[in-house]
Structure formats: C-alpha cells, structure tokens
GROMACS .gro file of C-alpha atoms in nm:
model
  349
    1UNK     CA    1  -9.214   9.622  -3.831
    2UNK     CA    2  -8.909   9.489  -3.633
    3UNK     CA    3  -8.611   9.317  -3.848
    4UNK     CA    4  -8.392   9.034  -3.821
    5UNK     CA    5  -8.051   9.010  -3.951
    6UNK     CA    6  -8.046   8.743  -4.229
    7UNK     CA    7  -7.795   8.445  -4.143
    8UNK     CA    8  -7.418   8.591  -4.196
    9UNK     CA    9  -7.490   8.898  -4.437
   10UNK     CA   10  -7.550   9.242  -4.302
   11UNK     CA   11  -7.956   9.248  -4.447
   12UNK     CA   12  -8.208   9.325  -4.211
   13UNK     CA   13  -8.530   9.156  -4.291
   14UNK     CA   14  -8.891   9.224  -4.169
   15UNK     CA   15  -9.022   8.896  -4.120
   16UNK     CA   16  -9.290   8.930  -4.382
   17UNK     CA   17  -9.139   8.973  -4.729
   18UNK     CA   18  -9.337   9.016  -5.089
   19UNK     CA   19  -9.349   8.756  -5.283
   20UNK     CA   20  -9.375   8.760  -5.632
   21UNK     CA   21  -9.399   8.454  -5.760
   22UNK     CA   22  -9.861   8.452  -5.846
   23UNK     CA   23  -9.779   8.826  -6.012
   24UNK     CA   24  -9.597   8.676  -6.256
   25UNK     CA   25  -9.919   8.568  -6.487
   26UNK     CA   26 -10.026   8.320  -6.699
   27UNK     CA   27  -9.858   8.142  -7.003
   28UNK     CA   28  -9.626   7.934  -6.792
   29UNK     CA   29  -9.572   7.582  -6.648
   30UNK     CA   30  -9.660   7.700  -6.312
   31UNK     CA   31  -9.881   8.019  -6.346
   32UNK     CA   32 -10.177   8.140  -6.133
   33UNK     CA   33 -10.404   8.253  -6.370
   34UNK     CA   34 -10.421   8.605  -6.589
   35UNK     CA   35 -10.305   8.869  -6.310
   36UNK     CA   36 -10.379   9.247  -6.426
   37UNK     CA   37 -10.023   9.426  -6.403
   38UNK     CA   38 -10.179   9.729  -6.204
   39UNK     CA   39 -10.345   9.512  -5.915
   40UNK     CA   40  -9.954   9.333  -5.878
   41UNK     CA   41  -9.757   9.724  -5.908
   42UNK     CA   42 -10.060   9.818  -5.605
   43UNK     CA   43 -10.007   9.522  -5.403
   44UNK     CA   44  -9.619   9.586  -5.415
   45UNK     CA   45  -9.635   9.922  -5.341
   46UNK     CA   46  -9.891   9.884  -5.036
   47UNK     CA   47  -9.714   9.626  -4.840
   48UNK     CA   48  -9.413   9.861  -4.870
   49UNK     CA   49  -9.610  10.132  -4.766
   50UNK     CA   50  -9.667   9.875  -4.445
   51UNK     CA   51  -9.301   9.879  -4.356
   52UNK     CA   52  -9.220   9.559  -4.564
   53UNK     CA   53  -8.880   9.582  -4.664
   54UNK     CA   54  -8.784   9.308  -4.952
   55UNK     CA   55  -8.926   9.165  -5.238
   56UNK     CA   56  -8.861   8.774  -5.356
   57UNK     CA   57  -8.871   8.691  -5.724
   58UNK     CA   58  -8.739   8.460  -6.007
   59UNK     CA   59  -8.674   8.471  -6.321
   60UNK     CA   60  -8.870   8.188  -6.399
   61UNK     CA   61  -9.166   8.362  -6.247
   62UNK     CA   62  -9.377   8.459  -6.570
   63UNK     CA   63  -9.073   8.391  -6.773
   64UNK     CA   64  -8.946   8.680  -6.675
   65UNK     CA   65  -9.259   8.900  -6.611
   66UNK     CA   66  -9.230   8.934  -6.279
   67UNK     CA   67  -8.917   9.114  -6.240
   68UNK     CA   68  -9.033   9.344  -6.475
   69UNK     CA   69  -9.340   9.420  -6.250
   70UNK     CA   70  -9.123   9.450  -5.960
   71UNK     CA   71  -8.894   9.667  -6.166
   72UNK     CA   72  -9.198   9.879  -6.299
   73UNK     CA   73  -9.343   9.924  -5.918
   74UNK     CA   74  -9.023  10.034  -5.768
   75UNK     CA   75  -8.921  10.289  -6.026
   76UNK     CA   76  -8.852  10.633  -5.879
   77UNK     CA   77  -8.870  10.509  -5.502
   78UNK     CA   78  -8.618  10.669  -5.310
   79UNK     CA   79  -8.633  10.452  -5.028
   80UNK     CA   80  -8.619  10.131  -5.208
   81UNK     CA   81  -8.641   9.751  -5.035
   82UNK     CA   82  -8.401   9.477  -5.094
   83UNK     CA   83  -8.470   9.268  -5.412
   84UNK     CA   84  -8.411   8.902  -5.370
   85UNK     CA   85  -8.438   8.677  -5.700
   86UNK     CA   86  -8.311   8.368  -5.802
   87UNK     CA   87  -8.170   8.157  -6.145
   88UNK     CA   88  -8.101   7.790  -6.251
   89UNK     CA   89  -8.447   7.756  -6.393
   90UNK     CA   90  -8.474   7.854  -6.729
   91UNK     CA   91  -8.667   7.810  -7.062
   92UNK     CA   92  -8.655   7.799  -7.419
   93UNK     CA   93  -8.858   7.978  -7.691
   94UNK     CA   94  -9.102   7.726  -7.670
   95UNK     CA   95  -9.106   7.824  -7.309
   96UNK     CA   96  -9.043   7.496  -7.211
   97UNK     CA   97  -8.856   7.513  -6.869
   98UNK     CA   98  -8.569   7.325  -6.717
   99UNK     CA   99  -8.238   7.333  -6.523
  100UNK     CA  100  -7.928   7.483  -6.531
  101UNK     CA  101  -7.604   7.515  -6.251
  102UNK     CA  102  -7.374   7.550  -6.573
  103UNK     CA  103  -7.150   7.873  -6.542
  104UNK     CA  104  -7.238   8.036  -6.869
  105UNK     CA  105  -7.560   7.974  -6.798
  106UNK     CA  106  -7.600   8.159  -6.446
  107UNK     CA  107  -7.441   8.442  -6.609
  108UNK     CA  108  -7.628   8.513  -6.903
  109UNK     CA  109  -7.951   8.457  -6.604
  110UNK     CA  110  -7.754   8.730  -6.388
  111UNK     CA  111  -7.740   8.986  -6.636
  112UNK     CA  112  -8.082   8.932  -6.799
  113UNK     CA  113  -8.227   8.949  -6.402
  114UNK     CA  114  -8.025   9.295  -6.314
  115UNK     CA  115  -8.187   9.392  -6.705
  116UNK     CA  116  -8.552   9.353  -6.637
  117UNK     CA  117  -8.487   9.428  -6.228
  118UNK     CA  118  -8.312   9.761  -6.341
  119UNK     CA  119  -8.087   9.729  -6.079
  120UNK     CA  120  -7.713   9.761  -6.032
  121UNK     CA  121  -7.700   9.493  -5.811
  122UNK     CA  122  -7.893   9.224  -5.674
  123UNK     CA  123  -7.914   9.204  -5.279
  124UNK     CA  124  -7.952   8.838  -5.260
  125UNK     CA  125  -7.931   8.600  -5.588
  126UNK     CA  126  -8.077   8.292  -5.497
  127UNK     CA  127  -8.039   7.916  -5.674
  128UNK     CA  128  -8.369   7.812  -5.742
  129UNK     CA  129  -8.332   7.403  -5.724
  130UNK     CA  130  -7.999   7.226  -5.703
  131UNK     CA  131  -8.077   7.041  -6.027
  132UNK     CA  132  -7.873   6.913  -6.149
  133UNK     CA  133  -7.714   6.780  -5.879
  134UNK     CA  134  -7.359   6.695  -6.021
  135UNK     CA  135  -7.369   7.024  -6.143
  136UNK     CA  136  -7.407   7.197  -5.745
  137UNK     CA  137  -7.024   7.237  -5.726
  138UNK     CA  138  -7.002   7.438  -6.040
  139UNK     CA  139  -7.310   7.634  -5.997
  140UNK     CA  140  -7.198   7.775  -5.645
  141UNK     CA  141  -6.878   7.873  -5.731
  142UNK     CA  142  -7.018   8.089  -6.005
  143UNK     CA  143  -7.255   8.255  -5.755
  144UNK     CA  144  -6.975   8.327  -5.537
  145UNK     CA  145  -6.767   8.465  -5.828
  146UNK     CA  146  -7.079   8.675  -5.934
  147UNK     CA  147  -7.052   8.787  -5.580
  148UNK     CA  148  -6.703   8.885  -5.572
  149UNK     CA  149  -6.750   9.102  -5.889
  150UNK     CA  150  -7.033   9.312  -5.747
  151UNK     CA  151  -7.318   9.206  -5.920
  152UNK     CA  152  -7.481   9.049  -5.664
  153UNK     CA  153  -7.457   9.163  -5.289
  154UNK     CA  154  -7.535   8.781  -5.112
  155UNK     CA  155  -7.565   8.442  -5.256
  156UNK     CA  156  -7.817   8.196  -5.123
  157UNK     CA  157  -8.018   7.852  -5.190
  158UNK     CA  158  -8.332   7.714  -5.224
  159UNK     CA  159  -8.475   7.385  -5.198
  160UNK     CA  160  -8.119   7.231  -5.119
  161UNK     CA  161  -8.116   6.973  -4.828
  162UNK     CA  162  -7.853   6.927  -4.555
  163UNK     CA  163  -7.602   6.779  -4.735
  164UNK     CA  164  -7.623   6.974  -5.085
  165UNK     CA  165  -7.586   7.281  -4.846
  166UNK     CA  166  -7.275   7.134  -4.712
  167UNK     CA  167  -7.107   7.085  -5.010
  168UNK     CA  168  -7.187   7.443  -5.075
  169UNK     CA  169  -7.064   7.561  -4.813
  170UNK     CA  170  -6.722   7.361  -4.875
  171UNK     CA  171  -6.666   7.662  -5.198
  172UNK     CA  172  -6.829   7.977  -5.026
  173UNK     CA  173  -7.067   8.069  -4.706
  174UNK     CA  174  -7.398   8.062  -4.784
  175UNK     CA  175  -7.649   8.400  -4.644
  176UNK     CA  176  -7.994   8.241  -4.694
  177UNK     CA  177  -8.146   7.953  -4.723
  178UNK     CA  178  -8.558   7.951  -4.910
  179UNK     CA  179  -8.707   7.624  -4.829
  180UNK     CA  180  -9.104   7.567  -4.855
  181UNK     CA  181  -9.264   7.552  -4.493
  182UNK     CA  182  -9.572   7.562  -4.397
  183UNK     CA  183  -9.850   7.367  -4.140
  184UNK     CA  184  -9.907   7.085  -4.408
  185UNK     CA  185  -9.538   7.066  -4.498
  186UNK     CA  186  -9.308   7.041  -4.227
  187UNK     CA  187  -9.082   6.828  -4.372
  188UNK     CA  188  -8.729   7.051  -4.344
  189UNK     CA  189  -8.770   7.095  -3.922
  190UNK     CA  190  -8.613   6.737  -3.877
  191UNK     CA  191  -8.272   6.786  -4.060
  192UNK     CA  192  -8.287   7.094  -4.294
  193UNK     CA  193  -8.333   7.367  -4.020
  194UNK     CA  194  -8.156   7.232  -3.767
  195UNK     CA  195  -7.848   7.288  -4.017
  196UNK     CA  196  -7.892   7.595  -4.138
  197UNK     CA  197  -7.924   7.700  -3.763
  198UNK     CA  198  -7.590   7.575  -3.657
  199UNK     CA  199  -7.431   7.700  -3.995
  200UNK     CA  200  -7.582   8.077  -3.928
  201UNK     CA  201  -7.786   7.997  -4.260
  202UNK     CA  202  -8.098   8.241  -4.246
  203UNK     CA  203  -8.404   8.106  -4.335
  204UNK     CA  204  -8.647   8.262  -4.591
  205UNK     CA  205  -8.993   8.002  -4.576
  206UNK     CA  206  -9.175   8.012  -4.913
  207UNK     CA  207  -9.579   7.879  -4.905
  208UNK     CA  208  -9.609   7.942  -4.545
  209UNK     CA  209 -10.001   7.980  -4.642
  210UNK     CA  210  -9.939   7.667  -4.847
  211UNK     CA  211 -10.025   7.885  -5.160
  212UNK     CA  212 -10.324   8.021  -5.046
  213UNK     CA  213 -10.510   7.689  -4.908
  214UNK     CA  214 -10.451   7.841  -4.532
  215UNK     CA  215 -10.590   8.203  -4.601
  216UNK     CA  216 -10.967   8.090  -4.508
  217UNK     CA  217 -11.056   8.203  -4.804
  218UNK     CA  218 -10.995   7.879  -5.020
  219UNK     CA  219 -11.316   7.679  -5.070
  220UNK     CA  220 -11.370   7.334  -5.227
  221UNK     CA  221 -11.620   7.610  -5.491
  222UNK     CA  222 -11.336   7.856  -5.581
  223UNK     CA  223 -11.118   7.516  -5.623
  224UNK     CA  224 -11.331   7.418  -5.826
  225UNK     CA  225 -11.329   7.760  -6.003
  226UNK     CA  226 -10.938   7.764  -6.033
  227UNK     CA  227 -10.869   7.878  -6.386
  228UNK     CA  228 -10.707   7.562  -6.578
  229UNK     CA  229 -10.359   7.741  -6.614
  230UNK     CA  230 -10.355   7.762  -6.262
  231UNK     CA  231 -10.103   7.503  -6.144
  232UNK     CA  232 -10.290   7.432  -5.773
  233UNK     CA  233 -10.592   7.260  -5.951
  234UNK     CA  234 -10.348   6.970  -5.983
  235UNK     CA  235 -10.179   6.973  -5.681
  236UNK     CA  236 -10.256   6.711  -5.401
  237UNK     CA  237 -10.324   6.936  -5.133
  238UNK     CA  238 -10.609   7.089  -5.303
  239UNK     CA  239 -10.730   6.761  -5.393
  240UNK     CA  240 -10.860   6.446  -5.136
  241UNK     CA  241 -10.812   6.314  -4.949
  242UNK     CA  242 -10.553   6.599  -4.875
  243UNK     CA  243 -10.815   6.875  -4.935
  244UNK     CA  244 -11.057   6.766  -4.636
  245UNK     CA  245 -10.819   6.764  -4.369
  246UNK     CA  246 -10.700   7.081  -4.510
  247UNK     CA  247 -10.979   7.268  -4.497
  248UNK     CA  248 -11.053   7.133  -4.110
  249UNK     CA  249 -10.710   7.284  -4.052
  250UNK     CA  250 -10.866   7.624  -4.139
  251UNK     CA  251 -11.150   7.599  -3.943
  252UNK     CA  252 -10.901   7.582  -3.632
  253UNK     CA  253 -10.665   7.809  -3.716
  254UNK     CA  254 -11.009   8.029  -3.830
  255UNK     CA  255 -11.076   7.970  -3.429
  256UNK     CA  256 -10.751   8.030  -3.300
  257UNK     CA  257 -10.741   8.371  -3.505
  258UNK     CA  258 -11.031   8.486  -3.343
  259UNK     CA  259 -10.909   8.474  -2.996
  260UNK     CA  260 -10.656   8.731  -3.110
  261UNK     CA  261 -10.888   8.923  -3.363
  262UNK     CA  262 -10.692   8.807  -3.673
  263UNK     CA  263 -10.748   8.580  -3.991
  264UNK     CA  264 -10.677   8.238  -4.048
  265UNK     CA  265 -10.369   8.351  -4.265
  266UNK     CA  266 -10.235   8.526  -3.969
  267UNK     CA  267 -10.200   8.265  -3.740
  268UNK     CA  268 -10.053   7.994  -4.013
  269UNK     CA  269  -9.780   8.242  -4.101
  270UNK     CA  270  -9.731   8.344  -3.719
  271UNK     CA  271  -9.704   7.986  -3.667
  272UNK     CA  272  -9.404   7.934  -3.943
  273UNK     CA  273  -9.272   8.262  -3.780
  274UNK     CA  274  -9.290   8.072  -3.434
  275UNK     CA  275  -8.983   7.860  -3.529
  276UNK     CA  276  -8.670   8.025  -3.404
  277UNK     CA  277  -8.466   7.885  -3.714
  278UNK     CA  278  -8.656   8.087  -3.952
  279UNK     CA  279  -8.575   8.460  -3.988
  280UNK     CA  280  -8.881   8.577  -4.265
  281UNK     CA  281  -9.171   8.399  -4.411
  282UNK     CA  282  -9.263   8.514  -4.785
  283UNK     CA  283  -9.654   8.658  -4.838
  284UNK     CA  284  -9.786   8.654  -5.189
  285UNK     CA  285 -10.052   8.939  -5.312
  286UNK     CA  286 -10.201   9.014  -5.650
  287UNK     CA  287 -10.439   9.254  -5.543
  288UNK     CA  288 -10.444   9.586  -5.311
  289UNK     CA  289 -10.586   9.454  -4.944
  290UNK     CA  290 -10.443   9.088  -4.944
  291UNK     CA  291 -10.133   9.156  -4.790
  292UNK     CA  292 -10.310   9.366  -4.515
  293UNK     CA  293 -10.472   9.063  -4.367
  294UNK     CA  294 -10.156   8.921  -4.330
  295UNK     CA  295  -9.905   9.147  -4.164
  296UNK     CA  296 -10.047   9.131  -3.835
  297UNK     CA  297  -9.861   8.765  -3.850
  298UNK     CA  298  -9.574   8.934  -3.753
  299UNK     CA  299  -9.671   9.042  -3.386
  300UNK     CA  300  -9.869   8.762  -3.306
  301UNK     CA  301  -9.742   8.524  -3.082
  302UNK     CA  302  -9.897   8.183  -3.044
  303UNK     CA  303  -9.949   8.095  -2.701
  304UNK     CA  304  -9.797   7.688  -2.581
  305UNK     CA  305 -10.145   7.583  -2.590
  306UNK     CA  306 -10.207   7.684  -2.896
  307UNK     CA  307  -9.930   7.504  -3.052
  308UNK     CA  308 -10.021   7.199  -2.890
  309UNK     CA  309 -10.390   7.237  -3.008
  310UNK     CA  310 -10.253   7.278  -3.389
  311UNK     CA  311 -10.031   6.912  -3.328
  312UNK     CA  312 -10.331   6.775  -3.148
  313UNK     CA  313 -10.509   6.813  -3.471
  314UNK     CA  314 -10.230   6.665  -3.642
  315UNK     CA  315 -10.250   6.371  -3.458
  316UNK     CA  316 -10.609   6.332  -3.408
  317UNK     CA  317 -10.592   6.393  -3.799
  318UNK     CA  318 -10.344   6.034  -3.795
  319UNK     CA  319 -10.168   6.194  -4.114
  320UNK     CA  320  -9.882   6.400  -4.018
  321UNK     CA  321  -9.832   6.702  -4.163
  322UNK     CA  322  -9.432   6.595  -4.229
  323UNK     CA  323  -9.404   6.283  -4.398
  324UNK     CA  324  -9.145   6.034  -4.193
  325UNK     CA  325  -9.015   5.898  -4.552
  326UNK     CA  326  -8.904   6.212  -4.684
  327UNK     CA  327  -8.808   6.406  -4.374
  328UNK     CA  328  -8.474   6.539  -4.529
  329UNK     CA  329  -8.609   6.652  -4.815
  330UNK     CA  330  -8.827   6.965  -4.858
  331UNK     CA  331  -9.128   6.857  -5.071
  332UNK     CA  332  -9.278   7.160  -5.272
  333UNK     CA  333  -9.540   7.298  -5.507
  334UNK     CA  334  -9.224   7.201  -5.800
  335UNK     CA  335  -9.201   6.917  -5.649
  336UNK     CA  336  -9.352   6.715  -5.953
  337UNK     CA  337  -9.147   6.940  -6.223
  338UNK     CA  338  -8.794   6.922  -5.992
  339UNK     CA  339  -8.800   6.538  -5.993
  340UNK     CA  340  -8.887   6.550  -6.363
  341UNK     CA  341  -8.553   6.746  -6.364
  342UNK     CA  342  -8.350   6.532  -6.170
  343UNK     CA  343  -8.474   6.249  -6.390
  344UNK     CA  344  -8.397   6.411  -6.723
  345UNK     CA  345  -8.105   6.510  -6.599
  346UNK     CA  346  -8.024   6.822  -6.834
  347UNK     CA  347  -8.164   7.140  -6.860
  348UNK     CA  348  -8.316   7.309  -7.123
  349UNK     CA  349  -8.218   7.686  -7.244
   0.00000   0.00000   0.00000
C-alpha cells in the first residue's frame, strides 16, 4: 500500500489505518457488544499482514481494554506500526465517563496509555473532544509539553472545529486532525477541511463506513439483532426515517462496487479517500476477514460520474447528507454524550 505523509510530522500513513475503537468490548457507555479478545489480536495482526501500517485507539475505548489488546497483538513484532491513541475522556470507578483538558489530568492519561500500550512512546497522542472548551488552552499546551519531553512523538485533535484548532495552533502546530466523515456526515468539508488544508493539518476520518451501516452488510434484521449494550441501536442513523435512506445508499454504492468488482464498503471509504484534504480513513475489524473487504478502498478510484451519481442520490433523496445548520461542526456517533459534556461542564475522573 502507498503512504502519505501526515500533515507537518515526518509519519507516513497508508490510507487505511486499524481502528480500534468496536475491539474494545462491552461494559461501557459506548461499547459494541462482547468482542472475543482472540478474533480483535487476529484482525490486528491480519490487516498488518496487508501492509497497514498504524493502529488508532483511546483510552476510553473499553476503559482501557483496547490498548491492552493492541498492546497484547503487537508484542514481539519486530516491524511494528505506528500507534495513535488519544486522552481527555476519562472515567471513574463507577465507570462513569466524562471530560478532562486539565494538566494533571492528561498526564496521569499519558502514562497509564504508554502502561497498557507498552510502549516508550506514543507516535501520535490525540485529544479526544475539546470539552471543556475553556479548558482547550490548557489542555494543548500540556500535549505539546508531553511532546517536548519525549513521551509522545506528535500531538493532534479530534472533533475540534475551525476555530478551536486555531486557538491551538496559537500554543503549538498541530500534526493531525481525526474528525468523523463519512457519505451521511459530511458536515466538516464546508469549513473544517478546508482549514486543516491550508494549515498542513493531516486528516485522519473516523466512521468513514458510518460504523458499519455502509458495509452492505447492515440489515434493518441484524439492527434489530444489535445486542442492547451496543450503542448504534440508539443512534439516528440506524433508526427512520434516517435508516431507509440509508440503506438505499447501500444499494448504490452495492451497484457502483460492482462495476469495479468490490463491496459496498469499498467504494464508501474510497469515496472519503476521494477528498484531497484527507490523508487516511480509519477501518474497524473484530474478526479475521473484515478488514480484507475493505483494503481494496485504497486503489479504487471513483470515476466523475460516479461522484455525481452518489450527490444525485443525495438530492433526489431531498435530505442532504451535511446538515446546512451545523456545517462547522462535525456531528458524531458522541455526539449525544459530547454535548452532555459541554453542558455539564466538568469532567469526571
């Protein structure tokens, strides 16, 4: 697989990275369902084996659990990929989660992450969600300060808009920028990636198979089958009037693929990787053969008409797939939890 440089740092990305994020179990706010450890350390380990060449994670994914399964499918690898995780979301020992940008706070998240990582060093430490907000300013400079001391190698953001990234960038440059992006949520090409663009920002797109609803393998039966700890039974796009035009989406892109000879997936990650702004689009797995049907994303090239057919659908759909109202702000799977944040104002450790 070819790479890209990543904004201003000196990583190389393929532009299909593992992400971690469904690997991290049950027993959290926003879990997937029970995930056997195994099936996660195989799925890791084979799209590495495909010339993937960096891993995304959280802390807050499984409370911690998935950067130990990252850690645990990595060990003894000699040619290891870059590890990209992020902090400010953390929990309490009622796992309750919430926010923090507060200097002690990122700190005690650093060391815990390079802990269960088993790392040195983290390639690229990521904030999770600039809540609180009054609290950016603070937050950043303590990334940048992690930086400086060698713990971490880069420092980027995720789910910031144009002007939070500005202020950022005011303390220290920022390498990456992970904003959701997908067909059904476009809302970040209006203001968001134009920025990051001119500021040499790279761009890392989480849900660019809008968690699984663009695979063509997502049914209105196995929503219904969703286990209730998994956090997508309550989401509006796998609910109507959402879910209909959804699922009509897939059908196309289901149409499109096969022109090519590849899956629904495919295309609606090749189509995210069709925006020159973005440099890497992250691909979940929790099972050996998932990823497969997705790398071949990464050398398909949609032809003009092809776009146009996916925005005539848009259209003909009369629901846009980015909503005018909240075109500077990326809107997310956390979107319910982050505004709960912003509302509560404080986090919770």
């Amino acid at each position: 697989m070819y790479t890209k440089r990543l904004g201003n740092s000196d990583l190389y990305i393929t532009p299909i990275g593992f992400g971690a994020w469904a690997i991290g179990g049950s027993g959290w706010e926003f879990g997937w369902g029970g995930q056997d450890d195994s099936d996660s350390v195989a799925a890791i380990r084979e799209a590495l084996d495909h010339g993937v060449n960096w891993i995304d994670t959280a802390a807050v994914y499984g409370l911690g659990h998935s950067e130990e399964v990252v850690a645990r499918a990595l060990e003894g690898m000699a040619n290891r990929p870059y590890v990209f995780t992020k902090c400010t979301m953390v929990w309490d020992e009622q796992r309750t989660i919430g926010h923090s940008l507060k200097a002690a706070s990122i700190r005690r998240e650093c060391e815990a992450s390079l802990r269960r990582l088993k790392v040195d060093v983290i390639d690229l430490y990521q904030v999770h969600w600039p809540i609180p907000d009054e609290h950016i300013e603070e937050g950043w400079a303590t990334m940048a300060k992690l930086r400086e001391e060698g713990k971490v190698r880069h420092i980027g953001v995720s789910n910031f808009d144009a002007g939070q990234m500005q202020r950022a960038l005011a303390i220290a440059p920022i390498a990456s920028l992970q904003p959701p992006y997908s067909l059904i949520h476009r809302e970040v090409e209006k203001e968001i990636l134009p920025f990051a663009a001119r500021q040499e920002i790279g761009v890392i797109a989480y849900s660019p198979m809008a968690s699984g609803l663009l695979t063509g393998a997502m049914t209105r039966e196995r929503i219904e089958r969703l286990p209730a700890d998994d956090w997508r039974r309550s989401h509006r796009d796998f609910q109507e009037p959402l879910l209909s035009r959804n699922l009509r989406l897939v059908r196309l892109l289901k149409a499109i693929g096969d022109h090519h000879g590849r899956t629904p997936a495919e295309v609606a990650v090749a189509w995210v990787l069709h925006n020159p702004d973005v440099t890497g689009a992250i691909v979940g797995a929790r099972k050996p053969g998932q990823i497969t049907g997705v790398l071949g994303a990464a050398g398909l090239r949609l032809s003009a008409t092809e776009v146009a057919e996916i925005e005539a659908f848009f259209a003909k759909a009369n629901q846009p797939a980015a909503s005018a109202t909240n075109a500077g702000k990326p809107a997310a799977p956390f979107e319910s939890f982050s505004n709960r944040g912003r509302a509560e104002g404080q986090a919770i450790r």
